[in-house]
Amino acid sequence: MKLQVNDIRNWMNLSNQLIQENKSYLTELDQAIGDSDHGINMARGFQEVITKIQDQSYSTPSDMLKDVAMTLMSKVGGAAGPLYGTAFLKLSMAWKNKSEIQVNDIKDGLQAGLDGIKQRGKATSGEKTMIDVWDPVVQLFSENDITDPFLIEETAKQAMNNTKDLKATKGRASYFKEKSIGNIDPGSASSYYIFSALSTSLQGA
């Protein structure tokens, strides 16, 4: 189970596909506890990512992910752009000069991405943010010898659903206090789509 440049491109294409298909759902989630623009912002940003990388030639996954990061930072509005941009930039840095990404590299890269999100967002687990999906996926890699990529999708989906019972204490959703309970966090949902796409990419890698 490894990732090369074409696998990363496939990961981004699948992520974009899932986000475009679920743009309205992401917006609906954000209407409940946010600014109502997460679906629109993420769909625009990931479409720009595909436009950027589809015809480019990259020697390493790191080079491609750097372009992904820069595009998300500049094209995704709200807090999501800097947070996702930071995550993919940290991934890029963790995988620098590697032409083939092995399972241990994936673990290290995702940990770096998670650390970047925590630092940028000044948040931690349990605060009803995208971290509540990233953290369990990183733990999955840390605690297990991953041989079945479907576990990534399964873990991310469960983690996303678990945000429904949390009270938001960070970001726009925190303004809703107890009223935020009972709603899935929009950033957790978009993170789930990205990890679902990674899971699919790894199954073919």
XYZ file of N, CA and C in Angstrom:
615
model
N 0.852 -1.193 0.000
C 0.000 0.000 0.000
C 0.885 1.239 0.000
N 0.915 1.934 -1.132
C 1.791 3.095 -1.269
C 1.148 4.115 -2.217
N 1.683 5.318 -2.186
C 1.168 6.394 -3.024
C 2.286 6.962 -3.882
N 2.009 7.084 -5.177
C 2.896 7.768 -6.097
C 2.161 8.998 -6.643
N 2.796 9.730 -7.526
C 2.215 10.980 -8.017
C 0.807 10.781 -8.582
N 0.631 9.747 -9.398
C -0.692 9.524 -10.010
C -1.747 9.157 -8.974
N -1.322 8.494 -7.902
C -2.260 8.162 -6.821
C -2.703 9.422 -6.083
N -1.781 10.370 -5.899
C -2.135 11.634 -5.259
C -3.095 12.417 -6.148
N -2.836 12.405 -7.450
C -3.741 13.081 -8.385
C -5.138 12.461 -8.324
N -5.163 11.129 -8.253
C -6.436 10.424 -8.131
C -7.138 10.781 -6.833
N -6.363 10.883 -5.744
C -6.910 11.279 -4.440
C -7.587 12.645 -4.537
N -6.924 13.590 -5.174
C -7.486 14.934 -5.307
C -8.721 14.942 -6.215
N -8.669 14.162 -7.296
C -9.829 14.081 -8.188
C -11.045 13.488 -7.475
N -10.811 12.433 -6.709
C -11.909 11.796 -5.969
C -12.434 12.717 -4.866
N -11.525 13.441 -4.210
C -11.942 14.404 -3.187
C -12.844 15.470 -3.802
N -12.403 15.986 -4.932
C -13.192 17.002 -5.615
C -14.562 16.468 -6.015
N -14.574 15.251 -6.533
C -15.831 14.641 -6.953
C -16.813 14.526 -5.782
N -16.330 14.039 -4.646
C -17.197 13.888 -3.475
C -17.676 15.248 -2.947
N -16.788 16.225 -2.963
C -17.163 17.555 -2.466
C -18.162 18.226 -3.393
N -17.963 18.067 -4.713
C -18.933 18.648 -5.659
C -20.305 17.985 -5.502
N -20.304 16.662 -5.361
C -21.575 15.922 -5.216
C -22.295 16.288 -3.932
N -21.539 16.665 -2.901
C -22.135 16.936 -1.589
C -22.060 18.409 -1.195
N -21.879 19.266 -2.189
C -21.776 20.705 -1.926
C -23.007 21.228 -1.181
N -24.176 20.838 -1.621
C -25.419 21.306 -0.980
C -25.525 20.799 0.454
N -25.097 19.553 0.675
C -25.148 18.989 2.022
C -24.197 19.734 2.954
N -22.996 20.025 2.479
C -22.032 20.772 3.290
C -22.569 22.162 3.622
N -23.218 22.770 2.654
C -23.823 24.090 2.880
C -24.942 24.001 3.909
N -25.725 22.943 3.809
C -26.828 22.716 4.747
C -26.296 22.549 6.181
N -25.219 21.788 6.325
C -24.608 21.630 7.650
C -24.119 22.972 8.181
N -23.552 23.775 7.299
C -22.985 25.062 7.712
C -24.072 26.095 7.989
N -25.238 25.900 7.391
C -26.362 26.804 7.690
C -26.804 26.655 9.142
N -26.644 25.433 9.663
C -27.107 25.159 11.026
C -26.201 25.796 12.083
N -24.878 25.775 11.846
C -23.967 26.242 12.901
C -22.792 27.070 12.350
N -22.981 27.666 11.181
C -21.865 28.414 10.594
C -22.318 29.572 9.735
N -21.550 29.839 8.686
C -21.818 30.971 7.801
C -22.527 30.577 6.512
N -22.896 29.318 6.389
C -23.648 28.814 5.229
C -22.826 28.767 3.938
N -21.503 28.843 4.041
C -20.712 28.918 2.814
C -19.660 27.811 2.675
N -19.653 26.839 3.590
C -18.586 25.826 3.558
C -18.645 24.994 2.280
N -19.823 24.595 1.877
C -19.963 23.793 0.656
C -19.506 24.557 -0.569
N -19.922 25.803 -0.679
C -19.545 26.643 -1.827
C -18.036 26.860 -1.846
N -17.472 27.198 -0.697
C -16.034 27.463 -0.620
C -15.201 26.227 -0.952
N -15.586 25.090 -0.384
C -14.819 23.869 -0.618
C -14.935 23.404 -2.070
N -16.141 23.517 -2.633
C -16.339 23.110 -4.030
C -15.521 23.992 -4.970
N -15.529 25.283 -4.723
C -14.739 26.200 -5.555
C -13.255 25.898 -5.416
N -12.784 25.731 -4.173
C -11.368 25.486 -3.928
C -10.857 24.214 -4.556
N -11.602 23.116 -4.407
C -11.125 21.850 -4.948
C -11.234 21.793 -6.464
N -12.199 22.516 -7.033
C -12.246 22.600 -8.488
C -11.013 23.342 -9.011
N -10.602 24.370 -8.280
C -9.386 25.107 -8.640
C -8.146 24.224 -8.497
N -8.152 23.356 -7.492
C -7.044 22.413 -7.315
C -6.904 21.524 -8.549
N -8.024 20.980 -9.004
C -7.986 20.086 -10.162
C -7.505 20.834 -11.396
N -8.001 22.060 -11.581
C -7.559 22.877 -12.715
C -6.048 23.093 -12.667
N -5.533 23.287 -11.467
C -4.098 23.552 -11.283
C -3.238 22.330 -11.578
N -3.645 21.161 -11.076
C -2.749 19.995 -11.115
C -2.974 19.052 -12.292
N -4.118 19.170 -12.982
C -4.480 18.102 -13.918
C -3.503 17.948 -15.091
N -2.956 19.058 -15.572
C -2.061 18.969 -16.729
C -0.599 19.240 -16.376
N -0.315 19.336 -15.085
C 1.051 19.596 -14.644
C 1.831 18.284 -14.491
N 3.115 18.366 -14.707
C 3.992 17.209 -14.497
C 4.745 17.404 -13.178
N 4.658 16.417 -12.304
C 5.309 16.501 -10.993
C 6.261 15.325 -10.826
N 7.408 15.583 -10.217
C 8.373 14.503 -9.995
C 8.108 13.758 -8.696
N 7.459 14.424 -7.729
C 7.161 13.771 -6.447
C 5.760 14.167 -5.959
N 5.164 13.339 -5.101
C 3.891 13.705 -4.475
C 3.983 15.030 -3.721
N 5.133 15.281 -3.102
C 5.326 16.511 -2.339
C 5.142 17.742 -3.214
N 5.690 17.702 -4.429
C 5.569 18.843 -5.341
C 4.102 19.118 -5.675
N 3.348 18.065 -5.918
C 1.930 18.236 -6.231
C 1.171 18.785 -5.031
N 1.448 18.244 -3.858
C 0.718 18.664 -2.663
C 1.025 20.106 -2.275
N 2.202 20.581 -2.632
C 2.516 21.995 -2.383
C 1.595 22.879 -3.208
N 1.364 22.507 -4.472
C 0.426 23.259 -5.321
C -1.002 23.152 -4.790
N -1.368 21.961 -4.306
C -2.691 21.778 -3.695
C -2.854 22.741 -2.521
N -1.865 22.775 -1.665
C -1.907 23.626 -0.461
C -2.042 25.098 -0.822
N -1.210 25.560 -1.738
C -1.227 26.977 -2.114
C -2.555 27.367 -2.751
N -3.114 26.455 -3.548
C -4.401 26.720 -4.201
C -5.523 26.802 -3.175
N -5.549 25.888 -2.231
C -6.587 25.913 -1.200
C -6.492 27.173 -0.353
N -5.267 27.577 -0.025
C -5.092 28.784 0.781
C -5.633 30.025 0.080
N -5.454 30.066 -1.229
C -5.838 31.271 -1.968
C -7.273 31.247 -2.486
N -7.852 30.048 -2.642
C -9.160 29.955 -3.302
C -10.315 29.561 -2.384
N -10.037 28.982 -1.216
C -11.113 28.587 -0.296
C -11.313 29.698 0.731
N -12.519 30.218 0.793
C -12.803 31.306 1.718
C -13.003 30.823 3.149
N -13.107 31.773 4.074
C -13.351 31.450 5.474
C -12.147 30.797 6.123
N -12.403 30.117 7.240
C -11.318 29.464 7.980
C -10.811 28.218 7.276
N -11.644 27.618 6.435
C -11.286 26.337 5.818
C -10.057 26.440 4.925
N -9.903 27.536 4.200
C -8.773 27.683 3.294
C -7.434 27.603 4.001
N -7.197 28.444 5.003
C -5.941 28.366 5.743
C -5.724 27.021 6.444
N -6.807 26.443 6.958
C -6.670 25.181 7.702
C -6.329 24.019 6.769
N -7.089 23.871 5.694
C -6.786 22.790 4.746
C -5.469 23.061 4.031
N -5.215 24.328 3.697
C -3.957 24.670 3.053
C -2.774 24.310 3.924
N -2.874 24.614 5.209
C -1.810 24.264 6.156
C -1.634 22.750 6.250
N -2.741 22.020 6.313
C -2.673 20.563 6.416
C -1.925 19.958 5.233
N -2.270 20.388 4.023
C -1.626 19.818 2.836
C -0.195 20.326 2.671
N 0.093 21.524 3.143
C 1.465 22.017 3.109
C 2.355 21.192 4.042
N 1.836 20.874 5.222
C 2.589 20.043 6.170
C 2.789 18.627 5.615
N 1.762 18.111 4.928
C 1.898 16.813 4.256
C 3.035 16.875 3.242
N 3.015 17.931 2.441
C 4.034 18.120 1.417
C 5.430 18.144 2.027
N 5.578 18.874 3.119
C 6.888 18.984 3.776
C 7.339 17.649 4.367
N 6.397 16.902 4.927
C 6.728 15.598 5.531
C 7.180 14.592 4.475
N 6.684 14.755 3.249
C 6.997 13.803 2.168
C 8.027 14.337 1.184
N 8.726 15.379 1.550
C 9.672 16.026 0.639
C 10.717 15.031 0.129
N 10.949 15.086 -1.190
C 11.966 14.284 -1.888
C 11.661 12.789 -1.929
N 10.445 12.385 -1.538
C 10.070 10.968 -1.624
C 9.236 10.745 -2.890
N 9.672 9.840 -3.725
C 8.926 9.564 -4.961
C 7.792 8.570 -4.723
N 7.900 7.818 -3.632
C 6.898 6.811 -3.296
C 6.599 6.900 -1.799
N 5.320 7.048 -1.481
C 4.896 7.237 -0.093
C 4.415 5.906 0.482
N 5.138 5.396 1.475
C 4.791 4.133 2.122
C 3.830 4.387 3.290
N 3.342 3.304 3.895
C 2.357 3.413 4.977
C 2.882 4.273 6.129
N 4.124 4.060 6.537
C 4.691 4.858 7.629
C 4.803 6.326 7.266
N 5.066 6.586 5.973
C 5.121 7.976 5.501
C 3.737 8.620 5.581
N 2.706 7.850 5.245
C 1.333 8.369 5.326
C 1.022 8.762 6.765
N 1.372 7.887 7.685
C 1.145 8.170 9.109
C 1.855 9.458 9.522
N 3.127 9.578 9.163
C 3.905 10.760 9.549
C 3.356 12.024 8.901
N 2.935 11.902 7.639
C 2.388 13.057 6.928
C 1.076 13.530 7.518
N 0.188 12.592 7.817
C -1.098 12.952 8.408
C -0.920 13.541 9.798
N 0.051 13.020 10.552
C 0.342 13.593 11.868
C 0.824 15.036 11.725
N 1.680 15.278 10.747
C 2.159 16.645 10.500
C 1.005 17.557 10.086
N 0.105 17.032 9.255
C -1.058 17.808 8.840
C -1.957 18.147 10.014
N -2.197 17.161 10.866
C -3.017 17.368 12.058
C -2.384 18.407 12.977
N -1.080 18.293 13.195
C -0.383 19.253 14.052
C -0.510 20.668 13.492
N -0.435 20.765 12.166
C -0.575 22.063 11.516
C -1.954 22.669 11.708
N -2.983 21.838 11.595
C -4.363 22.299 11.797
C -4.550 22.776 13.230
N -4.034 21.992 14.178
C -4.173 22.360 15.591
C -3.484 23.695 15.887
N -2.303 23.849 15.326
C -1.542 25.077 15.569
C -2.209 26.277 14.900
N -2.634 26.092 13.662
C -3.249 27.199 12.905
C -4.597 27.594 13.498
N -5.391 26.577 13.888
C -6.731 26.853 14.399
C -6.788 27.049 15.906
N -5.634 26.853 16.561
C -5.581 26.951 18.029
C -6.712 26.134 18.653
N -6.820 24.908 18.197
C -7.899 24.020 18.647
C -7.326 22.640 18.950
N -8.145 21.823 19.588
C -7.748 20.458 19.898
C -8.958 19.545 19.754
N -8.786 18.270 20.036
C -9.881 17.304 19.880
C -11.030 17.615 20.833
N -12.238 17.264 20.400
C -13.415 17.403 21.249
C -14.076 18.763 21.186
N -13.603 19.648 20.288
C -14.172 20.988 20.200
C -15.096 21.172 18.989
N -15.453 20.051 18.359
C -16.369 20.039 17.214
C -15.776 20.797 16.024
N -14.615 20.317 15.586
C -13.970 20.865 14.403
C -13.474 19.718 13.531
N -12.835 20.049 12.420
C -12.274 19.036 11.527
C -11.245 18.156 12.237
N -10.643 18.670 13.308
C -9.675 17.892 14.089
C -10.300 16.603 14.600
N -11.598 16.629 14.865
C -12.272 15.451 15.410
C -12.416 14.326 14.394
N -12.074 14.582 13.139
C -11.946 13.513 12.147
C -10.476 13.196 11.897
N -9.655 14.227 11.789
C -8.227 14.009 11.539
C -7.567 13.206 12.660
N -7.890 13.529 13.892
C -7.247 12.876 15.040
C -7.490 11.360 15.062
N -8.738 10.881 14.941
C -8.957 9.429 14.947
C -8.287 8.709 13.775
N -8.203 9.376 12.615
C -7.535 8.739 11.472
C -6.036 8.609 11.741
N -5.432 9.650 12.303
C -4.011 9.581 12.662
C -3.794 8.498 13.709
N -4.683 8.422 14.697
C -4.575 7.378 15.730
C -4.678 5.988 15.120
N -5.531 5.848 14.116
C -5.686 4.566 13.436
C -4.348 4.095 12.874
N -3.622 5.006 12.231
C -2.311 4.666 11.670
C -1.279 4.406 12.759
N -1.397 5.133 13.862
C -0.420 4.999 14.944
C -0.576 3.695 15.714
N -1.811 3.230 15.808
C -2.100 2.077 16.667
C -2.251 0.767 15.910
N -2.247 0.824 14.589
C -2.510 -0.381 13.802
C -1.542 -0.503 12.639
N -1.367 -1.729 12.184
C -0.648 -1.997 10.946
C -1.705 -2.021 9.847
N -1.869 -0.899 9.166
C -2.975 -0.756 8.217
C -2.719 -1.590 6.967
N -3.553 -2.588 6.765
C -3.477 -3.380 5.537
C -4.752 -3.230 4.711
N -5.826 -2.770 5.333
C -7.092 -2.573 4.633
C -7.421 -1.081 4.604
N -7.267 -0.418 3.447
C -7.521 1.022 3.354
C -8.949 1.407 3.736
N -9.897 0.462 3.620
C -11.285 0.777 3.955
C -11.428 1.217 5.406
N -10.507 0.778 6.275
C -10.545 1.189 7.684
C -10.442 2.710 7.826
N -9.750 3.347 6.894
C -9.602 4.804 6.930
C -10.967 5.459 6.718
N -11.665 4.994 5.693
C -13.000 5.533 5.389
C -13.952 5.286 6.556
N -13.907 4.088 7.089
C -14.790 3.688 8.190
C -14.535 4.541 9.439
N -13.268 4.728 9.759
C -12.883 5.521 10.934
C -13.294 6.969 10.781
N -13.050 7.529 9.598
C -13.394 8.930 9.350
C -14.907 9.160 9.400
N -15.655 8.214 8.866
C -17.121 8.354 8.861
C -17.679 8.321 10.277
N -17.194 7.378 11.083
C -17.645 7.282 12.467
C -17.281 8.545 13.240
N -16.074 9.037 13.004
C -15.611 10.246 13.690
C -16.457 11.454 13.302
N -16.792 11.564 12.024
C -17.665 12.649 11.567
C -19.011 12.587 12.276
N -19.605 11.409 12.309
C -20.915 11.250 12.957
C -20.844 11.553 14.451
N -19.699 11.277 15.066
C -19.540 11.541 16.499
C -19.563 13.027 16.836
N -19.260 13.880 15.851
C -19.265 15.324 16.128
C -20.677 15.837 16.399
N -21.666 15.066 16.015
C -23.064 15.479 16.217
C -23.366 15.708 17.695
N -22.748 14.921 18.563
C -23.052 14.990 19.998
C -22.165 15.986 20.756
N -21.230 16.614 20.040
C -20.314 17.548 20.701
C -20.872 18.965 20.725
N -20.475 19.715 21.757
C -20.770 21.155 21.793
C -19.583 21.900 21.215
N -19.840 22.791 20.277
C -18.764 23.542 19.637
C -18.179 24.570 20.599
N -16.856 24.576 20.700
C -16.188 25.568 21.547
C -15.135 26.352 20.760
N -15.078 26.133 19.452
C -14.146 26.860 18.597
C -14.856 27.324 17.328
N -14.395 28.458 16.802
C -14.904 28.931 15.524
C -16.312 29.484 15.609
N -16.874 29.721 14.424
C -18.208 30.295 14.303
C -19.262 29.466 15.046
N -19.116 28.143 14.984
C -20.102 27.259 15.609
C -20.187 27.449 17.116
N -19.096 27.937 17.729
C -19.090 28.107 19.191
C -20.089 29.168 19.651
N -20.482 30.073 18.722
C -21.467 31.098 19.074
C -22.822 30.477 19.403
N -23.046 29.270 18.869
C -24.340 28.612 19.057
C -24.409 27.834 20.373
N -23.248 27.663 21.026
C -23.166 26.989 22.324
C -23.922 25.669 22.317
N -24.885 25.479 23.252
C -25.605 24.202 23.345
C -26.403 23.887 22.080
N -26.794 24.924 21.349
C -27.584 24.696 20.127
C -26.754 24.027 19.032
N -25.431 24.032 19.208
C -24.593 23.348 18.216
C -24.685 21.832 18.358
N -25.110 21.353 19.534
C -25.259 19.910 19.762
C -26.408 19.390 18.902
N -26.159 18.253 18.250
C -27.190 17.669 17.384
C -26.918 17.912 15.909
N -25.836 18.645 15.613
C -25.467 18.925 14.224
C -24.057 18.409 13.936
N -23.881 17.799 12.795
C -22.546 17.368 12.359
C -21.733 18.605 11.980
N -20.483 18.633 12.389
C -19.607 19.750 12.048
C -19.287 19.734 10.554
N -19.460 20.858 9.844
C -19.205 20.902 8.401
C -17.761 20.543 8.026
N -16.787 21.044 8.794
C -15.381 20.726 8.517
C -15.070 19.255 8.707
N -15.753 18.638 9.661
C -15.591 17.194 9.851
C -16.149 16.430 8.653
N -17.242 16.936 8.102
C -17.854 16.276 6.939
C -16.944 16.378 5.709
N -16.402 17.575 5.454
C -15.509 17.703 4.297
C -14.225 16.900 4.509
N -13.756 16.825 5.748
C -12.578 15.992 6.042
C -12.887 14.521 5.784
N -14.095 14.106 6.131
C -14.501 12.720 5.858
C -14.425 12.420 4.364
N -14.905 13.352 3.522
C -14.867 13.115 2.076
C -13.424 12.980 1.591
N -12.529 13.777 2.150
C -11.122 13.725 1.746
C -10.491 12.399 2.160
N -10.818 11.915 3.350
C -10.266 10.637 3.795
C -10.935 9.457 3.097
N -12.197 9.606 2.748
C -12.870 8.574 1.959
C -12.192 8.433 0.589
N -11.842 9.586 0.004
C -11.146 9.586 -1.281
C -9.744 8.975 -1.151
N -9.063 9.256 -0.041
C -7.751 8.657 0.203
C -7.878 7.140 0.316
N -8.891 6.696 1.024
C -9.137 5.265 1.185
C -9.321 4.580 -0.171
N -10.121 5.199 -1.025
C -10.358 4.645 -2.370
C -9.076 4.636 -3.190
N -8.299 5.719 -3.106
C -7.043 5.809 -3.845
C -6.065 4.723 -3.421
N -6.002 4.481 -2.113
C -5.088 3.463 -1.588
C -5.515 2.051 -1.983
N -6.817 1.839 -2.152
C -7.280 0.518 -2.547
C -6.804 0.158 -3.945
N -6.580 1.178 -4.766
C -6.107 0.917 -6.118
C -4.610 1.094 -6.260
N -3.955 1.500 -5.163
C -2.512 1.804 -5.231
C -1.670 0.558 -4.986
